[in-house]
Short mmCIF file of C-alpha atoms in Angstrom, two decimals:
data_model
loop_
_atom_site.label_atom_id
_atom_site.label_comp_id
_atom_site.label_asym_id
_atom_site.label_seq_id
_atom_site.Cartn_x
_atom_site.Cartn_y
_atom_site.Cartn_z
CA MET A 15 88.96 95.49 118.28
CA ASN A 16 86.60 96.28 121.17
CA ASP A 17 89.44 97.12 123.54
CA CYS A 18 91.41 99.52 121.34
CA PHE A 19 91.96 103.17 122.02
CA ARG A 20 90.45 106.02 120.03
CA ILE A 21 92.90 108.93 119.95
CA GLY A 22 92.60 112.42 118.45
CA TYR A 23 94.85 115.38 117.99
CA GLY A 24 94.11 119.09 117.93
CA CYS A 25 96.27 122.23 117.84
CA ALA A 26 95.96 126.00 117.95
CA ASP A 27 98.17 129.05 117.41
CA ILE A 28 98.46 130.79 120.77
CA THR A 29 100.76 133.70 119.74
CA PRO A 30 99.60 136.84 121.57
CA GLU A 31 97.95 139.52 119.47
CA GLU A 32 99.76 142.25 121.41
CA SER A 33 102.95 142.58 123.34
CA VAL A 34 102.76 140.93 126.77
CA PRO A 35 105.32 140.28 129.50
CA LEU A 36 107.51 137.26 129.10
CA GLY A 37 108.06 134.72 131.88
CA GLY A 38 111.32 133.74 133.43
CA TYR A 39 114.63 135.28 134.57
CA GLY A 40 113.04 136.97 137.59
CA ASN A 41 111.88 140.13 135.79
CA THR A 42 108.52 139.16 134.39
CA SER A 43 106.85 142.51 135.08
CA PHE A 44 109.20 144.36 132.84
CA ARG A 45 110.11 142.20 129.87
CA PHE A 46 107.43 142.87 127.23
CA PHE A 47 108.38 141.13 124.01
CA GLN A 48 109.42 143.32 121.12
CA SER A 49 109.60 140.89 118.27
CA ILE A 50 108.29 137.38 117.34
CA ARG A 51 110.85 134.74 116.77
CA ASP A 52 108.39 131.78 116.86
CA ARG A 53 104.66 131.43 116.53
CA LEU A 54 103.56 129.71 119.70
CA ARG A 55 101.51 126.48 119.71
CA ALA A 56 99.20 124.57 121.96
CA SER A 57 98.25 120.99 121.09
CA CYS A 58 95.94 118.46 122.68
CA LEU A 59 95.81 114.68 122.71
CA ALA A 60 92.48 113.06 123.53
CA VAL A 61 92.60 109.41 124.54
CA THR A 62 89.41 107.33 124.91
CA ASP A 63 89.22 103.65 125.71
CA ALA A 64 86.46 101.11 124.92
CA GLN A 65 84.51 102.00 128.09
CA GLU A 66 84.49 105.68 127.03
CA ASN A 67 86.98 106.77 129.67
CA THR A 68 88.74 109.91 128.30
CA VAL A 69 91.81 111.78 129.32
CA MET A 70 93.12 114.94 127.64
CA LEU A 71 96.76 115.96 127.55
CA LEU A 72 97.39 119.60 126.55
CA GLU A 73 100.87 121.00 126.00
CA LEU A 74 101.59 124.65 125.29
CA ASP A 75 104.43 127.16 124.94
CA ALA A 76 104.33 128.89 128.31
CA LEU A 77 106.56 129.20 131.38
CA VAL A 78 104.08 127.69 133.88
CA ILE A 79 100.33 127.44 134.57
CA ASP A 80 98.77 129.18 137.55
CA GLU A 81 95.84 127.66 139.50
CA PRO A 82 93.06 130.09 138.57
CA PHE A 83 93.81 129.76 134.92
CA LEU A 84 93.99 125.96 135.14
CA GLY A 85 90.62 125.87 136.85
CA ALA A 86 88.97 128.15 134.28
CA VAL A 87 90.22 126.07 131.28
CA ARG A 88 89.24 122.79 132.93
CA LYS A 89 85.79 124.10 133.71
CA GLN A 90 85.20 125.37 130.23
CA ILE A 91 86.38 122.19 128.61
CA HIS A 92 83.99 120.28 130.93
CA ASN A 93 81.09 122.56 130.16
CA THR A 94 81.79 122.51 126.40
CA LEU A 95 82.84 118.90 125.82
CA GLY A 96 81.72 116.97 128.90
CA ILE A 97 85.20 115.84 129.91
CA ALA A 98 85.67 115.54 133.68
CA GLU A 99 87.77 118.45 134.91
CA GLU A 100 90.25 116.18 136.76
CA CYS A 101 90.90 114.33 133.53
CA VAL A 102 92.27 117.48 131.77
CA MET A 103 96.10 117.82 132.12
CA ILE A 104 97.74 121.10 130.96
CA CYS A 105 101.51 121.02 130.64
CA ALA A 106 103.80 124.03 130.04
CA SER A 107 106.96 123.75 127.99
CA HIS A 108 108.68 126.13 130.45
CA SER A 109 110.00 128.39 127.77
CA HIS A 110 111.37 131.53 129.41
CA SER A 111 110.58 133.49 126.27
CA ALA A 112 106.89 132.72 126.26
CA PRO A 113 104.17 134.83 127.91
CA ASP A 114 103.96 135.13 131.68
CA ILE A 115 100.37 133.90 132.18
CA TRP A 116 100.30 134.46 136.01
CA ASN A 117 97.53 136.90 136.83
CA ARG A 118 99.49 139.93 138.23
CA GLY A 119 96.92 142.45 137.26
CA GLU A 120 98.62 143.43 134.02
CA PRO A 121 95.84 144.28 131.50
CA SER A 122 97.60 142.73 128.52
CA ILE A 123 97.98 139.49 130.37
CA LEU A 124 94.32 139.42 131.32
CA ARG A 125 93.41 139.91 127.67
CA TYR A 126 95.81 137.18 126.69
CA HIS A 127 94.10 134.85 129.22
CA THR A 128 90.86 135.24 127.29
CA LEU A 129 92.50 134.49 123.98
CA LEU A 130 94.55 131.55 125.33
CA GLN A 131 91.60 129.95 127.08
CA GLU A 132 89.58 130.16 123.83
CA ARG A 133 92.40 128.55 121.84
CA LEU A 134 92.94 125.77 124.32
CA VAL A 135 89.29 124.85 124.27
CA ALA A 136 89.42 124.94 120.46
CA ALA A 137 92.38 122.52 120.43
CA ALA A 138 90.59 120.23 122.84
CA THR A 139 87.42 120.33 120.72
CA GLN A 140 89.36 119.44 117.57
CA ALA A 141 91.16 116.53 119.30
CA LEU A 142 87.88 115.09 120.55
CA GLU A 143 86.33 115.33 117.03
CA ASP A 144 89.49 113.88 115.48
CA ARG A 145 89.44 110.62 117.47
CA SER A 146 89.76 107.36 115.65
CA ALA A 147 91.02 103.85 116.31
CA ALA A 148 94.74 103.94 117.13
CA THR A 149 97.66 101.72 117.77
CA VAL A 150 100.15 102.93 120.41
CA TYR A 151 103.93 102.26 120.30
CA TYR A 152 106.53 103.22 122.90
CA GLY A 153 110.31 103.41 123.05
CA THR A 154 113.26 105.03 124.69
CA VAL A 155 116.53 106.41 123.21
CA ALA A 156 119.60 107.77 124.93
CA VAL A 157 120.42 111.39 124.08
CA PRO A 158 123.93 111.78 125.63
CA ASN A 159 125.57 115.10 126.36
CA MET A 160 122.39 117.06 125.67
CA ASN A 161 121.45 117.99 129.28
CA PHE A 162 123.30 118.45 132.55
CA VAL A 163 122.76 119.06 136.23
CA LYS A 164 123.14 122.82 136.88
CA HIS A 165 124.70 122.36 140.27
CA TYR A 166 127.80 120.18 140.36
CA TYR A 167 130.37 120.18 143.05
CA ASN A 168 134.12 119.57 142.91
CA VAL A 169 136.08 117.10 144.98
CA GLU A 170 139.20 118.78 146.51
CA ASN A 171 141.36 116.75 148.92
CA GLY A 172 138.52 114.36 149.43
CA GLU A 173 136.07 117.16 150.38
CA LYS A 174 132.99 117.94 148.28
CA LYS A 175 133.06 121.65 147.44
CA PHE A 176 129.90 123.13 145.87
CA PHE A 177 130.25 125.57 143.04
CA GLY A 178 128.11 127.04 140.32
CA ASP A 179 125.02 128.85 141.50
CA ASN A 180 122.57 131.29 139.96
CA PHE A 181 125.37 133.87 139.65
CA GLY A 182 127.86 131.62 137.86
CA THR A 183 128.28 128.86 135.33
CA PRO A 184 129.64 125.50 136.53
CA VAL A 185 133.16 124.69 135.38
CA TYR A 186 133.75 121.24 134.03
CA ASP A 187 137.18 119.57 134.60
CA ASP A 188 138.67 116.30 135.77
CA THR A 189 137.81 116.94 139.42
CA THR A 190 134.09 117.24 138.75
CA ASP A 191 131.98 114.61 140.57
CA HIS A 192 129.70 113.22 137.85
CA THR A 193 127.67 111.04 140.09
CA THR A 194 124.84 113.61 139.69
CA ALA A 195 124.90 113.39 135.84
CA ALA A 196 121.54 113.94 134.25
CA ASN A 197 119.34 111.10 133.01
CA PRO A 198 119.95 111.08 129.18
CA ASN A 199 116.91 109.09 128.18
CA MET A 200 114.19 110.51 126.02
CA HIS A 201 110.87 108.62 125.91
CA VAL A 202 108.84 108.47 122.68
CA VAL A 203 105.21 107.54 122.16
CA GLN A 204 103.97 106.95 118.66
CA ILE A 205 100.28 106.87 117.76
CA VAL A 206 99.34 105.35 114.41
CA ARG A 207 95.89 105.70 112.87
CA ALA A 208 94.55 104.73 109.44
CA GLU A 209 94.97 107.38 106.76
CA LYS A 210 96.04 110.04 109.27
CA PRO A 211 99.49 111.44 110.09
CA GLU A 212 101.10 109.74 113.03
CA ILE A 213 101.28 111.52 116.34
CA VAL A 214 104.67 111.59 118.05
CA LEU A 215 104.89 112.50 121.70
CA VAL A 216 108.29 112.94 123.36
CA ASN A 217 109.15 113.39 127.02
CA TRP A 218 112.50 115.12 127.59
CA ARG A 219 114.06 116.99 130.47
CA ALA A 220 116.09 120.16 130.06
CA HIS A 221 115.49 123.86 130.89
CA PRO A 222 114.74 126.02 127.83
CA HIS A 223 117.08 129.01 127.95
CA PHE A 224 118.06 130.00 124.45
CA THR A 225 117.79 133.62 123.53
CA GLY A 226 118.54 135.92 120.62
CA GLY A 227 120.26 138.55 122.66
CA ALA A 228 121.23 139.71 126.11
CA LYS A 229 117.96 141.61 126.72
CA LYS A 230 115.86 138.57 125.87
CA TYR A 231 112.99 140.50 124.35
CA ASP A 232 112.02 137.98 121.67
CA LEU A 233 108.90 135.85 121.83
CA SER A 234 110.05 132.29 121.35
CA ALA A 235 109.12 128.62 121.90
CA ASP A 236 112.85 127.96 122.58
CA TYR A 237 114.36 124.58 121.51
CA ILE A 238 110.87 123.00 121.79
CA GLY A 239 109.72 125.01 118.76
CA SER A 240 112.91 124.11 116.91
CA TYR A 241 112.34 120.40 117.76
CA ARG A 242 108.72 120.45 116.51
CA LYS A 243 109.70 122.11 113.22
CA ALA A 244 112.57 119.69 112.64
CA LEU A 245 110.59 116.54 113.42
CA GLU A 246 107.61 117.57 111.29
CA ALA A 247 110.05 118.29 108.44
CA MET A 248 111.61 114.84 108.78
CA ARG A 249 108.32 112.93 109.04
CA PRO A 250 104.67 113.69 108.15
CA CYS A 251 103.61 113.73 111.76
CA ARG A 252 102.10 115.81 114.51
CA ALA A 253 104.85 116.53 117.01
CA MET A 254 104.04 116.97 120.72
CA PHE A 255 106.56 117.83 123.48
CA PHE A 256 106.06 117.27 127.16
CA GLN A 257 108.79 118.77 129.44
CA GLY A 258 110.10 116.36 132.05
CA CYS A 259 111.66 116.89 135.51
CA ALA A 260 113.95 119.81 134.54
CA GLY A 261 113.98 121.65 137.80
CA ASN A 262 117.75 121.23 138.13
CA LEU A 263 118.66 120.57 134.52
CA ASN A 264 119.80 122.78 131.67
CA SER A 265 120.28 121.92 128.05
CA SER A 266 123.91 121.23 127.22
CA THR A 267 124.81 124.78 126.32
CA ARG A 268 126.80 125.94 129.33
CA LEU A 269 128.05 129.32 128.13
CA LYS A 270 125.89 132.36 127.62
CA LYS A 271 127.63 133.18 124.31
CA GLU A 272 126.32 129.88 122.99
CA ARG A 273 122.74 130.51 123.93
CA GLN A 274 121.82 131.92 120.55
CA TYR A 275 119.16 130.76 118.12
CA THR A 276 121.60 128.99 115.82
CA THR A 277 122.46 126.71 118.77
CA CYS A 278 118.80 126.47 119.70
CA ASP A 279 117.87 125.20 116.25
CA SER A 280 120.79 122.78 116.31
CA TYR A 281 119.65 121.45 119.65
CA GLY A 282 116.10 120.96 118.46
CA MET A 283 117.31 119.19 115.34
CA ASN A 284 119.46 116.84 117.38
CA LEU A 285 116.48 115.91 119.53
CA ALA A 286 114.32 115.38 116.47
CA ALA A 287 117.00 113.16 114.88
CA LYS A 288 117.13 111.08 118.05
CA ALA A 289 113.35 110.77 118.03
CA VAL A 290 113.48 109.51 114.48
CA GLU A 291 116.15 106.99 115.48
CA CYS A 292 113.87 105.79 118.23
CA LEU A 293 110.90 105.53 115.96
CA GLU A 294 112.85 103.49 113.43
CA LYS A 295 114.75 101.21 115.75
CA HIS A 296 113.44 101.08 119.35
CA MET A 297 109.65 100.92 119.34
CA THR A 298 107.38 98.34 120.95
CA GLN A 299 103.68 97.96 120.32
CA ALA A 300 101.65 98.56 123.43
CA GLN A 301 98.82 96.25 124.38
CA PRO A 302 95.39 97.77 124.25
CA GLY A 303 93.43 97.98 127.50
CA LEU A 304 91.60 100.27 129.89
CA LEU A 305 92.56 103.92 130.41
CA LYS A 306 92.96 104.51 134.14
CA HIS A 307 93.43 107.86 135.95
CA ARG A 308 93.96 108.86 139.55
CA GLN A 309 94.14 112.31 140.90
CA GLN A 310 95.44 112.93 144.42
CA PHE A 311 95.97 116.03 146.47
CA LEU A 312 99.05 115.48 148.65
CA THR A 313 99.28 117.58 151.82
CA ALA A 314 102.96 118.56 151.46
CA PRO A 315 104.93 120.26 154.29
CA LEU A 316 106.42 123.62 153.51
CA ASP A 317 110.00 124.71 154.24
CA HIS A 318 110.38 126.94 157.28
CA ARG A 319 113.92 125.99 158.28
CA SER A 320 115.24 129.50 157.67
CA ASP A 321 112.62 131.38 159.75
CA HIS A 322 115.30 132.23 162.34
CA LEU A 323 117.10 134.27 159.62
CA LEU A 324 114.03 136.39 158.94
CA GLN A 325 115.33 139.70 160.40
CA GLU A 326 118.71 139.34 158.68
CA ALA A 327 117.05 138.47 155.41
CA LYS A 328 114.88 141.59 155.65
CA LYS A 329 118.05 143.70 156.02
CA VAL A 330 119.58 142.17 152.89
CA GLN A 331 116.30 142.61 151.09
CA LYS A 332 116.05 146.25 152.10
CA LEU A 333 119.67 147.02 151.00
CA TRP A 334 119.11 145.34 147.67
CA HIS A 335 115.88 147.22 146.95
CA GLU A 336 117.51 150.53 147.88
CA THR A 337 120.83 150.15 146.10
CA TYR A 338 120.74 147.09 143.73
CA ASP A 339 124.41 146.63 144.77
CA LEU A 340 124.82 142.90 144.46
CA GLN A 341 128.26 142.70 146.05
CA ALA A 342 127.13 144.71 149.10
CA ALA A 343 123.98 142.56 149.54
CA VAL A 344 126.01 139.36 149.29
CA GLU A 345 128.57 140.60 151.88
CA LEU A 346 125.74 141.65 154.26
CA GLY A 347 124.15 138.23 154.13
CA LYS A 348 127.30 136.09 154.10
CA PRO A 349 127.80 135.81 157.90
CA TRP A 350 124.30 134.38 158.16
CA GLY A 351 124.47 132.01 155.22
CA ILE A 352 122.24 134.16 153.04
CA ARG A 353 123.85 133.83 149.65
CA SER A 354 122.08 136.38 147.52
CA PRO A 355 119.12 138.86 147.39
CA TYR A 356 117.05 136.02 145.83
CA HIS A 357 117.79 133.83 148.89
CA ALA A 358 116.80 136.76 151.19
CA ASN A 359 113.54 137.18 149.30
CA ALA A 360 112.83 133.45 149.64
CA VAL A 361 113.43 133.52 153.44
CA VAL A 362 110.98 136.37 153.79
CA ALA A 363 108.37 134.78 151.53
CA LYS A 364 108.62 131.38 153.26
CA ALA A 365 108.07 132.97 156.66
CA GLY A 366 104.66 134.07 155.58
CA ARG A 367 103.53 130.67 154.31
CA PRO A 368 101.40 128.19 156.21
CA ALA A 369 102.76 124.87 157.45
CA SER A 370 101.63 122.86 154.44
CA MET A 371 100.16 123.12 150.99
CA GLU A 372 98.09 120.83 148.80
CA MET A 373 99.90 119.58 145.71
CA GLU A 374 97.94 117.97 142.82
CA ILE A 375 99.59 114.92 141.39
CA ASN A 376 98.15 112.57 138.70
CA ALA A 377 98.82 109.10 137.46
CA ILE A 378 97.51 107.86 134.15
CA ALA A 379 97.70 104.32 132.68
CA ILE A 380 97.26 103.97 128.92
CA GLY A 381 96.65 100.21 128.95
CA PRO A 382 98.98 97.85 130.69
CA ASP A 383 102.29 99.16 129.28
CA VAL A 384 102.46 102.96 129.31
CA ALA A 385 101.98 105.25 132.35
CA ILE A 386 102.24 108.97 132.88
CA VAL A 387 102.75 110.88 136.20
CA THR A 388 102.51 114.65 136.50
CA GLY A 389 103.92 117.28 138.83
CA THR A 390 105.47 120.68 139.37
CA GLU A 391 109.12 121.82 138.77
CA MET A 392 110.72 118.60 139.95
CA PHE A 393 114.37 117.61 140.12
CA ASP A 394 115.28 114.88 137.64
CA THR A 395 115.97 112.38 140.46
CA VAL A 396 112.13 112.27 140.87
CA SER A 397 111.67 110.91 137.36
CA THR A 398 114.67 108.57 137.59
CA ALA A 399 113.49 107.04 140.90
CA THR A 400 109.85 106.71 139.64
CA GLU A 401 110.82 105.11 136.40
CA ALA A 402 113.23 102.68 138.07
CA ASP A 403 110.53 101.15 140.31
CA SER A 404 107.45 101.65 138.15
CA PRO A 405 105.61 98.37 137.30
CA PHE A 406 104.95 99.73 133.79
CA ALA A 407 107.17 99.02 130.74
CA MET A 408 107.39 102.85 130.17
CA THR A 409 106.61 105.60 132.60
CA LEU A 410 106.66 109.22 131.49
CA THR A 411 107.18 111.91 134.17
CA MET A 412 105.78 115.27 133.10
CA GLY A 413 106.89 118.41 135.02
CA TYR A 414 105.30 121.82 134.88
CA CYS A 415 101.90 120.14 134.60
CA ASN A 416 98.71 121.80 135.99
CA ALA A 417 98.99 124.32 138.81
CA TYR A 418 102.61 125.46 139.47
CA ARG A 419 103.92 124.89 142.95
CA GLY A 420 107.59 125.98 142.52
CA TYR A 421 110.72 123.80 142.71
CA LEU A 422 110.65 120.31 144.13
CA PRO A 423 114.26 119.48 145.03
CA SER A 424 115.24 116.03 146.09
CA LEU A 425 117.25 115.55 149.29
CA TYR A 426 120.60 115.93 147.54
CA GLY A 427 119.49 119.40 146.37
CA PHE A 428 118.91 120.48 149.94
CA GLU A 429 122.13 118.80 151.12
CA TYR A 430 124.39 120.64 148.67
CA THR A 431 122.42 123.89 148.70
CA CYS A 432 121.58 125.64 145.49
CA TYR A 433 119.30 128.42 144.17
CA GLU A 434 116.41 125.95 143.69
CA SER A 435 116.50 124.64 147.25
CA ASP A 436 116.85 128.26 148.55
CA VAL A 437 113.60 129.33 146.99
CA ALA A 438 111.70 125.99 147.07
CA TRP A 439 108.36 126.12 148.91
CA PHE A 440 108.46 122.48 150.06
CA ALA A 441 110.34 120.95 152.98
CA PRO A 442 113.15 118.47 152.49
CA GLY A 443 111.79 115.02 151.90
CA THR A 444 108.71 116.14 149.94
CA ALA A 445 110.08 114.94 146.59
CA GLU A 446 110.68 111.52 148.06
CA LEU A 447 107.18 111.49 149.35
CA VAL A 448 105.88 112.35 145.85
CA VAL A 449 107.87 109.43 144.35
CA GLU A 450 106.40 107.08 146.95
CA THR A 451 102.91 108.36 146.12
CA TYR A 452 103.46 107.95 142.35
CA LEU A 453 104.62 104.36 142.78
CA GLN A 454 101.72 103.48 145.07
CA MET A 455 99.26 104.88 142.49
CA LEU A 456 100.93 103.02 139.60
CA LYS A 457 101.01 99.73 141.62
CA GLU A 458 97.29 100.11 142.30
CA PHE A 459 96.67 100.30 138.56
CA LYS A 460 98.35 96.91 138.20
CA GLN A 461 96.36 95.12 140.90
#
């Protein structure tokens, strides 16, 4: 067929060769890993159409990707393989037990940058060399009770009362308003080639947060690693995982005592079993066609609504840094609506930012049926709204892709106030603008 896709797969072990700081949980400068629970992986999918248009999708076990590192990898892949820099997407799994690859001047991280860049280019090279004629299938399966919105609110006497923030675990009872329930759908893309193992790509949305102990000093791929192992044990395939819009979603484990590796492995196995169910019962063959890609830099307004609280926030920040007395810091900020030291830090940080910031967003069409959009740490309502109005049969929304720009809450996140909206860089309404931009890009593909 002269209009089929050629698709290749490559992978690389990206486990650090020395102890480096781990990302996540707000203490990235201090949490050097002490043991290795999982070997970490990066994998690459290279997709080329009949007109030699090529897009690369890389996924790796990392918290997020910063802009300088993204630029360096894209440039090296372009110089080595000739792929246009804007056609290289790098997506992080968002594991909070993987290395912190932000350049904070830590020597071990700088050395890890060198190793990681080398391994990502190797995976991309392997994927390009591995390309062969492929048939693409797509499907969706519901995975109920496996993710949940972190910030619910109760209904008491007809009044919505928010509860459950970064200092507490939400309580679930008969008064919980479940209108903000998480989207339970997992998207699956299957790539079949002659005499080669199939490639299975899943797009799921839930924060990775499983740990082996309270101090969280293990290097781990979290449930994503457990998922890959389980699926590859069930089928002779190459498993890829692309995190979705998980900015306000956790995996279904609500209690800290359940966030252990036994539960992590069980969670990954459940996702793998659902992927197999989808592969066996719910797949549709995609039509071959052209590969289309659009990159856009959206000038997004930043959030400066709390600038008037700057002096009070500095007082809370000073008390916290001097005493680390959480209760005292909360009491000092309470009259001003400053809920925590993290909120105070965010107010101070936002005051120093410009009025707007460029946000890179991408849309990719793999033929007439399957589309992909990419972004930062988005709330799940972004993906739900995009998928609902997309002109494509399946639209995958990949979060934590390319340069990290922090949380992107939708309007309800700002309305009900939560940790993510406290620290978000972007002004209310930006998420809705992103959805509008996604849909416009996808509709242009169809014209």
